[in-house]
């Protein structure tokens, strides 16, 4: 391989989770790797860096309360230029579709540094849905030199957009590498989880919820909360809804006043990654708008209701594990009701699938980099 100084770019929680196996595989191949953190996230990111043993080389510490996309973008562009120059980086790997990833890729373009894009090619082709991620990933698609789509549909999107076929390598999604590593090696070392243990002992089913998409703030988030309240009321004695509420103030102000008085909805702080994996493993149903959680749940065979209007991860919907219900209270309730009462319908949906990957994506990425 021609590159000497490889770096990985992490801005938010999911980027740390999804780049950890690439870091490990690079180190296993004997390569030095720098970890550059923008600090777009702080509290959500720090425990995960520790849990997954990610040693940070540089941290821009950019998080501000309720930060605007413009200020964040400007901070990443400026801060990354200095870091890239200081470390003489010659390949930066970015992941996914955050503003950190997009602006770091742009900084590389300006500085004439190669970019590899992990989780390339996801699209809804709806400009503002998800916002701003659809535009971020399209921008990275234009800027990157090497593209690692996780699945065939993502690869086909890149080809449709005339990306050079030789620069595209389908590898699977690295989220599955991390998930399997966590499940098989780390989760079993956790201590007890008294709240979940108690609920399950009482015969309650766990319904795990997450949500944070900007395009849902306001009416759509209120409607999602209404659907959750209806589920909680209909299954007051048999279901416990566990909802780690994202720290974005727009999520907190939409969710807490709407749901904090419902007895069988537990609004909690975001969980560490390993705890979250443990709770996913023990959940009957997951209701989410998260990209990563959809992928993980499909691998674990936990049925998912996706509370979004559009979705770039239809592989799990086609495999029958996930269902796109939108931010629609009625549909969220009726779909959850069916899965919680009809064993046959549930059995058809609760199937693990490898549509997003087999747990060896990072290994493939590093093999390809070494040969390029
Ligand atoms: C970001 C990404 C989104 C990704 C999500 C993963 C963008 C534009 N959005 O959304 O693509 O799916 O992360 O979670 O890149 N906050 C804290 N502590 C934290 C993190 C956030 O307090 O550790 C609060 C701050 O007030 C911050 C706000 O949440 O200003 C929004 O954070 P931001 O990273 O801009 O957006 P997310 O909604 O987290
Ligand atoms: N996650 C976590 N703790 C939580 C909720 C989620 O560690 O309380 C993990 C989850 O396992 C997944 C990732 O965070 O790997 C998803 O991040 P998020 O939903 O914030 O972003 P997205 O995937 O939508 O970009």
mmCIF file of C-alpha atoms in Angstrom, residues 10-362:
data_model
loop_
_atom_site.group_PDB
_atom_site.id
_atom_site.type_symbol
_atom_site.label_atom_id
_atom_site.label_comp_id
_atom_site.label_asym_id
_atom_site.label_seq_id
_atom_site.Cartn_x
_atom_site.Cartn_y
_atom_site.Cartn_z
ATOM 1 C CA UNK A 10 -15.067 10.015 14.359
ATOM 2 C CA UNK A 11 -17.654 12.678 15.145
ATOM 3 C CA UNK A 12 -20.591 10.907 16.778
ATOM 4 C CA UNK A 13 -21.598 7.747 18.645
ATOM 5 C CA UNK A 14 -22.356 5.577 15.588
ATOM 6 C CA UNK A 15 -19.101 6.502 13.837
ATOM 7 C CA UNK A 16 -17.100 5.220 16.820
ATOM 8 C CA UNK A 17 -19.103 1.992 16.856
ATOM 9 C CA UNK A 18 -18.778 1.458 13.112
ATOM 10 C CA UNK A 19 -15.094 2.388 12.766
ATOM 11 C CA UNK A 20 -13.813 0.451 15.783
ATOM 12 C CA UNK A 21 -13.404 -2.813 13.819
ATOM 13 C CA UNK A 22 -11.552 -0.989 11.036
ATOM 14 C CA UNK A 23 -9.167 0.394 13.653
ATOM 15 C CA UNK A 24 -8.616 -3.097 15.043
ATOM 16 C CA UNK A 25 -8.095 -4.659 11.622
ATOM 17 C CA UNK A 26 -5.583 -1.964 10.616
ATOM 18 C CA UNK A 27 -3.650 -2.501 13.835
ATOM 19 C CA UNK A 28 -3.736 -6.264 13.361
ATOM 20 C CA UNK A 29 -2.216 -5.744 9.901
ATOM 21 C CA UNK A 30 0.647 -3.905 11.629
ATOM 22 C CA UNK A 31 -0.374 -0.423 10.477
ATOM 23 C CA UNK A 32 -0.267 2.709 12.575
ATOM 24 C CA UNK A 33 -3.605 4.484 12.663
ATOM 25 C CA UNK A 34 -4.515 7.933 13.919
ATOM 26 C CA UNK A 35 -7.962 8.555 15.408
ATOM 27 C CA UNK A 36 -9.258 12.091 14.800
ATOM 28 C CA UNK A 37 -12.366 13.051 16.779
ATOM 29 C CA UNK A 38 -14.318 16.208 15.942
ATOM 30 C CA UNK A 39 -16.220 16.041 19.222
ATOM 31 C CA UNK A 40 -19.552 16.671 17.447
ATOM 32 C CA UNK A 41 -20.842 14.419 20.254
ATOM 33 C CA UNK A 42 -19.437 14.474 23.781
ATOM 34 C CA UNK A 43 -21.410 12.563 26.453
ATOM 35 C CA UNK A 44 -22.781 10.132 23.855
ATOM 36 C CA UNK A 45 -19.319 9.391 22.542
ATOM 37 C CA UNK A 46 -16.950 9.327 25.499
ATOM 38 C CA UNK A 47 -18.148 6.104 27.207
ATOM 39 C CA UNK A 48 -18.087 4.281 23.890
ATOM 40 C CA UNK A 49 -14.491 5.288 23.148
ATOM 41 C CA UNK A 50 -13.545 3.765 26.501
ATOM 42 C CA UNK A 51 -15.673 0.617 26.119
ATOM 43 C CA UNK A 52 -14.340 -0.092 22.656
ATOM 44 C CA UNK A 53 -10.752 0.790 23.526
ATOM 45 C CA UNK A 54 -10.408 3.574 20.976
ATOM 46 C CA UNK A 55 -7.370 5.758 21.713
ATOM 47 C CA UNK A 56 -7.882 9.272 20.428
ATOM 48 C CA UNK A 57 -5.010 11.060 18.677
ATOM 49 C CA UNK A 58 -6.714 14.458 18.311
ATOM 50 C CA UNK A 59 -10.036 15.861 19.537
ATOM 51 C CA UNK A 60 -11.478 19.138 18.243
ATOM 52 C CA UNK A 61 -14.085 19.196 21.062
ATOM 53 C CA UNK A 62 -16.585 20.983 18.850
ATOM 54 C CA UNK A 63 -19.840 20.165 20.652
ATOM 55 C CA UNK A 64 -21.978 23.135 21.625
ATOM 56 C CA UNK A 65 -25.457 22.901 23.142
ATOM 57 C CA UNK A 66 -28.062 22.737 20.361
ATOM 58 C CA UNK A 67 -25.325 23.372 17.809
ATOM 59 C CA UNK A 68 -26.265 24.654 14.376
ATOM 60 C CA UNK A 69 -25.188 22.719 11.319
ATOM 61 C CA UNK A 70 -23.483 25.808 9.902
ATOM 62 C CA UNK A 71 -21.315 26.445 12.952
ATOM 63 C CA UNK A 72 -20.456 22.775 13.288
ATOM 64 C CA UNK A 73 -19.546 22.538 9.585
ATOM 65 C CA UNK A 74 -17.274 25.574 9.770
ATOM 66 C CA UNK A 75 -15.584 24.204 12.895
ATOM 67 C CA UNK A 76 -14.907 20.808 11.324
ATOM 68 C CA UNK A 77 -13.533 22.312 8.096
ATOM 69 C CA UNK A 78 -11.148 24.644 9.882
ATOM 70 C CA UNK A 79 -10.111 22.239 12.631
ATOM 71 C CA UNK A 80 -9.535 19.325 10.285
ATOM 72 C CA UNK A 81 -7.325 21.328 7.957
ATOM 73 C CA UNK A 82 -4.903 21.938 10.820
ATOM 74 C CA UNK A 83 -4.981 18.353 12.084
ATOM 75 C CA UNK A 84 -4.465 16.843 8.632
ATOM 76 C CA UNK A 85 -1.500 19.108 7.975
ATOM 77 C CA UNK A 86 0.053 18.431 11.377
ATOM 78 C CA UNK A 87 -0.129 14.641 10.960
ATOM 79 C CA UNK A 88 0.749 14.561 7.248
ATOM 80 C CA UNK A 89 -2.265 12.290 6.779
ATOM 81 C CA UNK A 90 -2.451 10.727 3.336
ATOM 82 C CA UNK A 91 -5.706 8.758 3.673
ATOM 83 C CA UNK A 92 -8.673 9.658 5.862
ATOM 84 C CA UNK A 93 -11.456 7.132 6.380
ATOM 85 C CA UNK A 94 -14.853 8.631 7.080
ATOM 86 C CA UNK A 95 -18.009 6.707 7.925
ATOM 87 C CA UNK A 96 -21.659 7.283 7.106
ATOM 88 C CA UNK A 97 -23.393 10.603 6.676
ATOM 89 C CA UNK A 98 -22.812 12.939 9.588
ATOM 90 C CA UNK A 99 -21.791 16.556 9.201
ATOM 91 C CA UNK A 100 -18.402 15.659 10.702
ATOM 92 C CA UNK A 101 -17.838 13.034 8.005
ATOM 93 C CA UNK A 102 -18.949 15.310 5.150
ATOM 94 C CA UNK A 103 -16.919 18.326 6.248
ATOM 95 C CA UNK A 104 -13.821 16.257 7.010
ATOM 96 C CA UNK A 105 -14.052 14.746 3.511
ATOM 97 C CA UNK A 106 -14.320 18.271 2.065
ATOM 98 C CA UNK A 107 -11.291 19.397 4.097
ATOM 99 C CA UNK A 108 -9.362 16.444 2.622
ATOM 100 C CA UNK A 109 -10.391 17.416 -0.897
ATOM 101 C CA UNK A 110 -9.119 20.950 -0.343
ATOM 102 C CA UNK A 111 -5.859 19.602 1.110
ATOM 103 C CA UNK A 112 -5.466 16.993 -1.651
ATOM 104 C CA UNK A 113 -5.724 14.039 0.759
ATOM 105 C CA UNK A 114 -7.397 10.774 -0.245
ATOM 106 C CA UNK A 115 -10.716 9.824 1.346
ATOM 107 C CA UNK A 116 -12.166 6.351 1.878
ATOM 108 C CA UNK A 117 -15.891 6.193 2.625
ATOM 109 C CA UNK A 118 -17.192 3.395 4.834
ATOM 110 C CA UNK A 119 -20.958 2.745 4.479
ATOM 111 C CA UNK A 120 -21.046 4.438 1.070
ATOM 112 C CA UNK A 121 -23.992 4.580 -1.328
ATOM 113 C CA UNK A 122 -26.979 4.699 1.049
ATOM 114 C CA UNK A 123 -29.691 6.869 -0.485
ATOM 115 C CA UNK A 124 -33.360 7.725 -0.182
ATOM 116 C CA UNK A 125 -33.150 10.169 -3.132
ATOM 117 C CA UNK A 126 -35.295 12.530 -1.086
ATOM 118 C CA UNK A 127 -33.151 15.663 -0.553
ATOM 119 C CA UNK A 128 -34.336 16.510 2.957
ATOM 120 C CA UNK A 129 -35.140 13.055 4.258
ATOM 121 C CA UNK A 130 -33.163 12.268 6.301
ATOM 122 C CA UNK A 131 -31.972 15.823 6.882
ATOM 123 C CA UNK A 132 -29.127 16.664 6.447
ATOM 124 C CA UNK A 133 -27.755 13.126 6.054
ATOM 125 C CA UNK A 134 -28.954 12.518 2.479
ATOM 126 C CA UNK A 135 -27.004 15.552 1.283
ATOM 127 C CA UNK A 136 -23.998 14.723 3.476
ATOM 128 C CA UNK A 137 -23.610 11.237 2.020
ATOM 129 C CA UNK A 138 -24.090 12.448 -1.555
ATOM 130 C CA UNK A 139 -21.370 15.023 -0.975
ATOM 131 C CA UNK A 140 -19.025 12.372 0.442
ATOM 132 C CA UNK A 141 -19.863 10.195 -2.578
ATOM 133 C CA UNK A 142 -18.528 12.973 -4.833
ATOM 134 C CA UNK A 143 -15.416 13.587 -2.725
ATOM 135 C CA UNK A 144 -14.246 10.066 -1.862
ATOM 136 C CA UNK A 145 -11.524 8.160 -3.720
ATOM 137 C CA UNK A 146 -12.506 4.719 -2.392
ATOM 138 C CA UNK A 147 -16.097 3.682 -1.628
ATOM 139 C CA UNK A 148 -17.091 0.810 0.654
ATOM 140 C CA UNK A 149 -20.845 0.201 0.192
ATOM 141 C CA UNK A 150 -22.291 -2.330 2.636
ATOM 142 C CA UNK A 151 -24.847 -3.966 0.339
ATOM 143 C CA UNK A 152 -25.786 -4.508 -3.312
ATOM 144 C CA UNK A 153 -28.429 -1.720 -3.394
ATOM 145 C CA UNK A 154 -25.853 0.747 -2.023
ATOM 146 C CA UNK A 155 -23.301 -0.390 -4.614
ATOM 147 C CA UNK A 156 -25.882 0.007 -7.386
ATOM 148 C CA UNK A 157 -26.674 3.543 -6.239
ATOM 149 C CA UNK A 158 -23.019 4.515 -6.656
ATOM 150 C CA UNK A 159 -22.832 2.944 -10.125
ATOM 151 C CA UNK A 160 -26.046 4.785 -11.091
ATOM 152 C CA UNK A 161 -24.322 8.011 -10.049
ATOM 153 C CA UNK A 162 -21.383 7.217 -12.368
ATOM 154 C CA UNK A 163 -18.850 6.608 -9.597
ATOM 155 C CA UNK A 164 -15.830 4.780 -11.087
ATOM 156 C CA UNK A 165 -16.608 1.055 -10.679
ATOM 157 C CA UNK A 166 -12.974 0.274 -9.830
ATOM 158 C CA UNK A 167 -13.137 2.511 -6.767
ATOM 159 C CA UNK A 168 -16.168 0.667 -5.327
ATOM 160 C CA UNK A 169 -15.840 -2.393 -3.091
ATOM 161 C CA UNK A 170 -18.846 -4.005 -1.447
ATOM 162 C CA UNK A 171 -17.799 -5.253 1.965
ATOM 163 C CA UNK A 172 -20.825 -5.445 4.295
ATOM 164 C CA UNK A 173 -21.532 -3.096 7.170
ATOM 165 C CA UNK A 174 -18.892 -2.816 9.888
ATOM 166 C CA UNK A 175 -21.668 -2.338 12.474
ATOM 167 C CA UNK A 176 -22.170 -6.105 12.358
ATOM 168 C CA UNK A 177 -18.456 -6.724 13.065
ATOM 169 C CA UNK A 178 -18.719 -4.612 16.212
ATOM 170 C CA UNK A 179 -22.023 -6.146 17.232
ATOM 171 C CA UNK A 180 -20.769 -9.720 17.003
ATOM 172 C CA UNK A 181 -17.528 -8.835 18.796
ATOM 173 C CA UNK A 182 -19.484 -7.088 21.572
ATOM 174 C CA UNK A 183 -22.050 -9.874 21.872
ATOM 175 C CA UNK A 184 -19.506 -12.684 21.882
ATOM 176 C CA UNK A 185 -16.748 -11.128 24.001
ATOM 177 C CA UNK A 186 -17.800 -8.026 25.928
ATOM 178 C CA UNK A 187 -21.488 -8.123 26.883
ATOM 179 C CA UNK A 188 -21.073 -11.241 29.017
ATOM 180 C CA UNK A 189 -18.615 -9.336 31.246
ATOM 181 C CA UNK A 190 -21.308 -6.784 32.212
ATOM 182 C CA UNK A 191 -22.786 -6.916 35.687
ATOM 183 C CA UNK A 192 -26.528 -7.421 36.293
ATOM 184 C CA UNK A 193 -29.133 -5.032 34.891
ATOM 185 C CA UNK A 194 -31.656 -4.869 37.776
ATOM 186 C CA UNK A 195 -34.446 -2.934 35.994
ATOM 187 C CA UNK A 196 -34.512 -5.222 32.968
ATOM 188 C CA UNK A 197 -34.061 -8.332 35.137
ATOM 189 C CA UNK A 198 -37.065 -7.307 37.269
ATOM 190 C CA UNK A 199 -39.335 -6.540 34.304
ATOM 191 C CA UNK A 200 -38.542 -9.847 32.626
ATOM 192 C CA UNK A 201 -39.025 -11.732 35.912
ATOM 193 C CA UNK A 202 -42.482 -10.140 36.184
ATOM 194 C CA UNK A 203 -43.284 -11.597 32.757
ATOM 195 C CA UNK A 204 -43.123 -8.281 30.933
ATOM 196 C CA UNK A 205 -41.911 -7.969 27.357
ATOM 197 C CA UNK A 206 -39.303 -5.292 26.686
ATOM 198 C CA UNK A 207 -40.005 -2.830 23.875
ATOM 199 C CA UNK A 208 -36.876 -0.762 23.202
ATOM 200 C CA UNK A 209 -37.261 2.673 21.629
ATOM 201 C CA UNK A 210 -34.817 5.225 20.202
ATOM 202 C CA UNK A 211 -35.340 8.307 18.074
ATOM 203 C CA UNK A 212 -33.372 11.380 17.115
ATOM 204 C CA UNK A 213 -33.933 12.406 13.494
ATOM 205 C CA UNK A 214 -34.065 16.139 12.875
ATOM 206 C CA UNK A 215 -36.798 15.863 10.237
ATOM 207 C CA UNK A 216 -39.121 14.394 12.930
ATOM 208 C CA UNK A 217 -38.819 17.265 15.427
ATOM 209 C CA UNK A 218 -42.229 18.778 16.222
ATOM 210 C CA UNK A 219 -45.429 17.109 15.008
ATOM 211 C CA UNK A 220 -43.875 13.828 13.851
ATOM 212 C CA UNK A 221 -42.114 13.272 17.173
ATOM 213 C CA UNK A 222 -45.371 14.079 19.004
ATOM 214 C CA UNK A 223 -47.155 11.479 16.886
ATOM 215 C CA UNK A 224 -44.485 8.853 17.589
ATOM 216 C CA UNK A 225 -44.891 9.564 21.332
ATOM 217 C CA UNK A 226 -48.658 9.200 20.998
ATOM 218 C CA UNK A 227 -48.195 5.762 19.408
ATOM 219 C CA UNK A 228 -45.904 4.734 22.291
ATOM 220 C CA UNK A 229 -48.413 5.950 24.872
ATOM 221 C CA UNK A 230 -51.171 3.882 23.224
ATOM 222 C CA UNK A 231 -48.986 0.762 23.292
ATOM 223 C CA UNK A 232 -48.102 1.357 26.956
ATOM 224 C CA UNK A 233 -51.764 1.794 27.910
ATOM 225 C CA UNK A 234 -52.996 -1.248 25.970
ATOM 226 C CA UNK A 235 -50.285 -3.470 27.503
ATOM 227 C CA UNK A 236 -50.082 -1.857 30.929
ATOM 228 C CA UNK A 237 -49.331 -5.132 32.759
ATOM 229 C CA UNK A 238 -47.384 -7.031 30.123
ATOM 230 C CA UNK A 239 -45.033 -4.604 28.388
ATOM 231 C CA UNK A 240 -42.268 -2.305 29.585
ATOM 232 C CA UNK A 241 -41.142 0.360 27.140
ATOM 233 C CA UNK A 242 -37.489 1.292 27.650
ATOM 234 C CA UNK A 243 -36.553 4.544 25.959
ATOM 235 C CA UNK A 244 -32.981 5.891 26.256
ATOM 236 C CA UNK A 245 -33.641 9.483 25.229
ATOM 237 C CA UNK A 246 -31.070 11.066 22.894
ATOM 238 C CA UNK A 247 -29.374 14.151 24.378
ATOM 239 C CA UNK A 248 -30.365 16.476 21.556
ATOM 240 C CA UNK A 249 -32.443 19.137 23.387
ATOM 241 C CA UNK A 250 -35.087 19.008 20.636
ATOM 242 C CA UNK A 251 -35.592 15.315 21.374
ATOM 243 C CA UNK A 252 -35.599 15.804 25.140
ATOM 244 C CA UNK A 253 -38.212 18.586 24.972
ATOM 245 C CA UNK A 254 -40.418 16.554 22.625
ATOM 246 C CA UNK A 255 -40.265 13.251 24.512
ATOM 247 C CA UNK A 256 -40.024 13.920 28.252
ATOM 248 C CA UNK A 257 -43.161 16.073 28.733
ATOM 249 C CA UNK A 258 -45.181 13.710 26.504
ATOM 250 C CA UNK A 259 -44.230 10.414 28.144
ATOM 251 C CA UNK A 260 -42.719 10.872 31.596
ATOM 252 C CA UNK A 261 -46.019 10.268 33.420
ATOM 253 C CA UNK A 262 -46.750 6.909 31.756
ATOM 254 C CA UNK A 263 -45.979 4.211 34.372
ATOM 255 C CA UNK A 264 -44.674 1.495 32.049
ATOM 256 C CA UNK A 265 -42.557 3.786 29.885
ATOM 257 C CA UNK A 266 -39.073 4.163 31.335
ATOM 258 C CA UNK A 267 -37.338 7.258 29.940
ATOM 259 C CA UNK A 268 -33.655 6.800 30.696
ATOM 260 C CA UNK A 269 -30.304 8.375 29.860
ATOM 261 C CA UNK A 270 -28.594 7.081 26.702
ATOM 262 C CA UNK A 271 -27.041 3.698 27.430
ATOM 263 C CA UNK A 272 -23.433 2.753 26.955
ATOM 264 C CA UNK A 273 -23.003 0.670 23.804
ATOM 265 C CA UNK A 274 -22.553 -2.645 25.611
ATOM 266 C CA UNK A 275 -25.620 -2.065 27.780
ATOM 267 C CA UNK A 276 -27.578 -1.132 24.706
ATOM 268 C CA UNK A 277 -26.553 -4.356 22.957
ATOM 269 C CA UNK A 278 -27.568 -6.296 26.068
ATOM 270 C CA UNK A 279 -31.006 -4.645 26.103
ATOM 271 C CA UNK A 280 -31.462 -5.262 22.357
ATOM 272 C CA UNK A 281 -30.708 -8.950 22.938
ATOM 273 C CA UNK A 282 -33.432 -9.066 25.608
ATOM 274 C CA UNK A 283 -36.052 -7.046 23.691
ATOM 275 C CA UNK A 284 -39.158 -8.429 22.040
ATOM 276 C CA UNK A 285 -39.594 -5.443 19.735
ATOM 277 C CA UNK A 286 -37.616 -2.336 18.758
ATOM 278 C CA UNK A 287 -39.198 0.925 17.617
ATOM 279 C CA UNK A 288 -36.611 3.292 16.146
ATOM 280 C CA UNK A 289 -35.537 5.789 13.519
ATOM 281 C CA UNK A 290 -31.850 4.978 14.029
ATOM 282 C CA UNK A 291 -29.839 3.631 11.126
ATOM 283 C CA UNK A 292 -27.428 1.603 13.231
ATOM 284 C CA UNK A 293 -30.147 0.109 15.410
ATOM 285 C CA UNK A 294 -32.064 -1.098 12.329
ATOM 286 C CA UNK A 295 -28.940 -2.898 11.141
ATOM 287 C CA UNK A 296 -28.141 -4.430 14.516
ATOM 288 C CA UNK A 297 -31.712 -5.583 15.158
ATOM 289 C CA UNK A 298 -31.855 -7.281 11.763
ATOM 290 C CA UNK A 299 -28.691 -9.224 12.576
ATOM 291 C CA UNK A 300 -30.081 -10.218 15.976
ATOM 292 C CA UNK A 301 -33.529 -11.100 14.630
ATOM 293 C CA UNK A 302 -35.462 -8.603 16.746
ATOM 294 C CA UNK A 303 -38.430 -7.164 14.794
ATOM 295 C CA UNK A 304 -38.258 -3.422 14.150
ATOM 296 C CA UNK A 305 -40.843 -0.737 13.468
ATOM 297 C CA UNK A 306 -39.131 2.135 11.629
ATOM 298 C CA UNK A 307 -40.713 5.472 12.534
ATOM 299 C CA UNK A 308 -39.500 7.273 9.414
ATOM 300 C CA UNK A 309 -41.162 8.443 6.219
ATOM 301 C CA UNK A 310 -38.381 7.101 3.989
ATOM 302 C CA UNK A 311 -35.659 4.593 4.543
ATOM 303 C CA UNK A 312 -32.284 3.871 2.963
ATOM 304 C CA UNK A 313 -32.020 0.447 4.571
ATOM 305 C CA UNK A 314 -34.850 -1.405 2.857
ATOM 306 C CA UNK A 315 -32.836 -4.649 2.878
ATOM 307 C CA UNK A 316 -34.260 -5.520 6.317
ATOM 308 C CA UNK A 317 -37.782 -4.539 5.263
ATOM 309 C CA UNK A 318 -37.471 -6.851 2.263
ATOM 310 C CA UNK A 319 -36.126 -9.609 4.535
ATOM 311 C CA UNK A 320 -39.286 -9.210 6.638
ATOM 312 C CA UNK A 321 -37.612 -8.220 9.940
ATOM 313 C CA UNK A 322 -38.377 -4.504 9.736
ATOM 314 C CA UNK A 323 -41.466 -2.561 8.803
ATOM 315 C CA UNK A 324 -41.588 1.080 7.714
ATOM 316 C CA UNK A 325 -44.467 2.508 9.757
ATOM 317 C CA UNK A 326 -43.574 6.201 9.556
ATOM 318 C CA UNK A 327 -44.209 8.711 12.333
ATOM 319 C CA UNK A 328 -47.841 7.608 12.401
ATOM 320 C CA UNK A 329 -49.333 6.929 15.861
ATOM 321 C CA UNK A 330 -52.077 4.641 14.528
ATOM 322 C CA UNK A 331 -49.715 2.521 12.464
ATOM 323 C CA UNK A 332 -47.125 2.305 15.235
ATOM 324 C CA UNK A 333 -49.817 1.090 17.622
ATOM 325 C CA UNK A 334 -51.497 -1.392 15.254
ATOM 326 C CA UNK A 335 -48.181 -2.906 14.075
ATOM 327 C CA UNK A 336 -46.880 -3.230 17.642
ATOM 328 C CA UNK A 337 -50.225 -4.676 18.762
ATOM 329 C CA UNK A 338 -50.025 -7.386 16.110
ATOM 330 C CA UNK A 339 -46.454 -8.338 17.011
ATOM 331 C CA UNK A 340 -47.220 -8.383 20.736
ATOM 332 C CA UNK A 341 -50.360 -10.511 20.441
ATOM 333 C CA UNK A 342 -50.018 -12.736 17.373
ATOM 334 C CA UNK A 343 -47.325 -15.366 17.918
ATOM 335 C CA UNK A 344 -47.393 -16.595 14.337
ATOM 336 C CA UNK A 345 -46.982 -13.081 12.921
ATOM 337 C CA UNK A 346 -44.189 -12.465 15.426
ATOM 338 C CA UNK A 347 -42.417 -15.707 14.551
ATOM 339 C CA UNK A 348 -42.313 -14.763 10.872
ATOM 340 C CA UNK A 349 -40.640 -11.440 11.685
ATOM 341 C CA UNK A 350 -38.210 -12.514 14.407
ATOM 342 C CA UNK A 351 -35.566 -13.975 12.108
ATOM 343 C CA UNK A 352 -31.951 -12.958 12.108
ATOM 344 C CA UNK A 353 -30.625 -12.005 8.702
ATOM 345 C CA UNK A 354 -27.202 -11.212 7.279
ATOM 346 C CA UNK A 355 -28.496 -8.650 4.767
ATOM 347 C CA UNK A 356 -26.264 -5.965 6.278
ATOM 348 C CA UNK A 357 -23.142 -8.070 6.662
ATOM 349 C CA UNK A 358 -21.492 -11.159 8.077
ATOM 350 C CA UNK A 359 -19.193 -9.565 10.650
ATOM 351 C CA UNK A 360 -16.088 -9.471 8.407
ATOM 352 C CA UNK A 361 -16.456 -6.108 6.691
ATOM 353 C CA UNK A 362 -13.442 -4.475 8.361
#
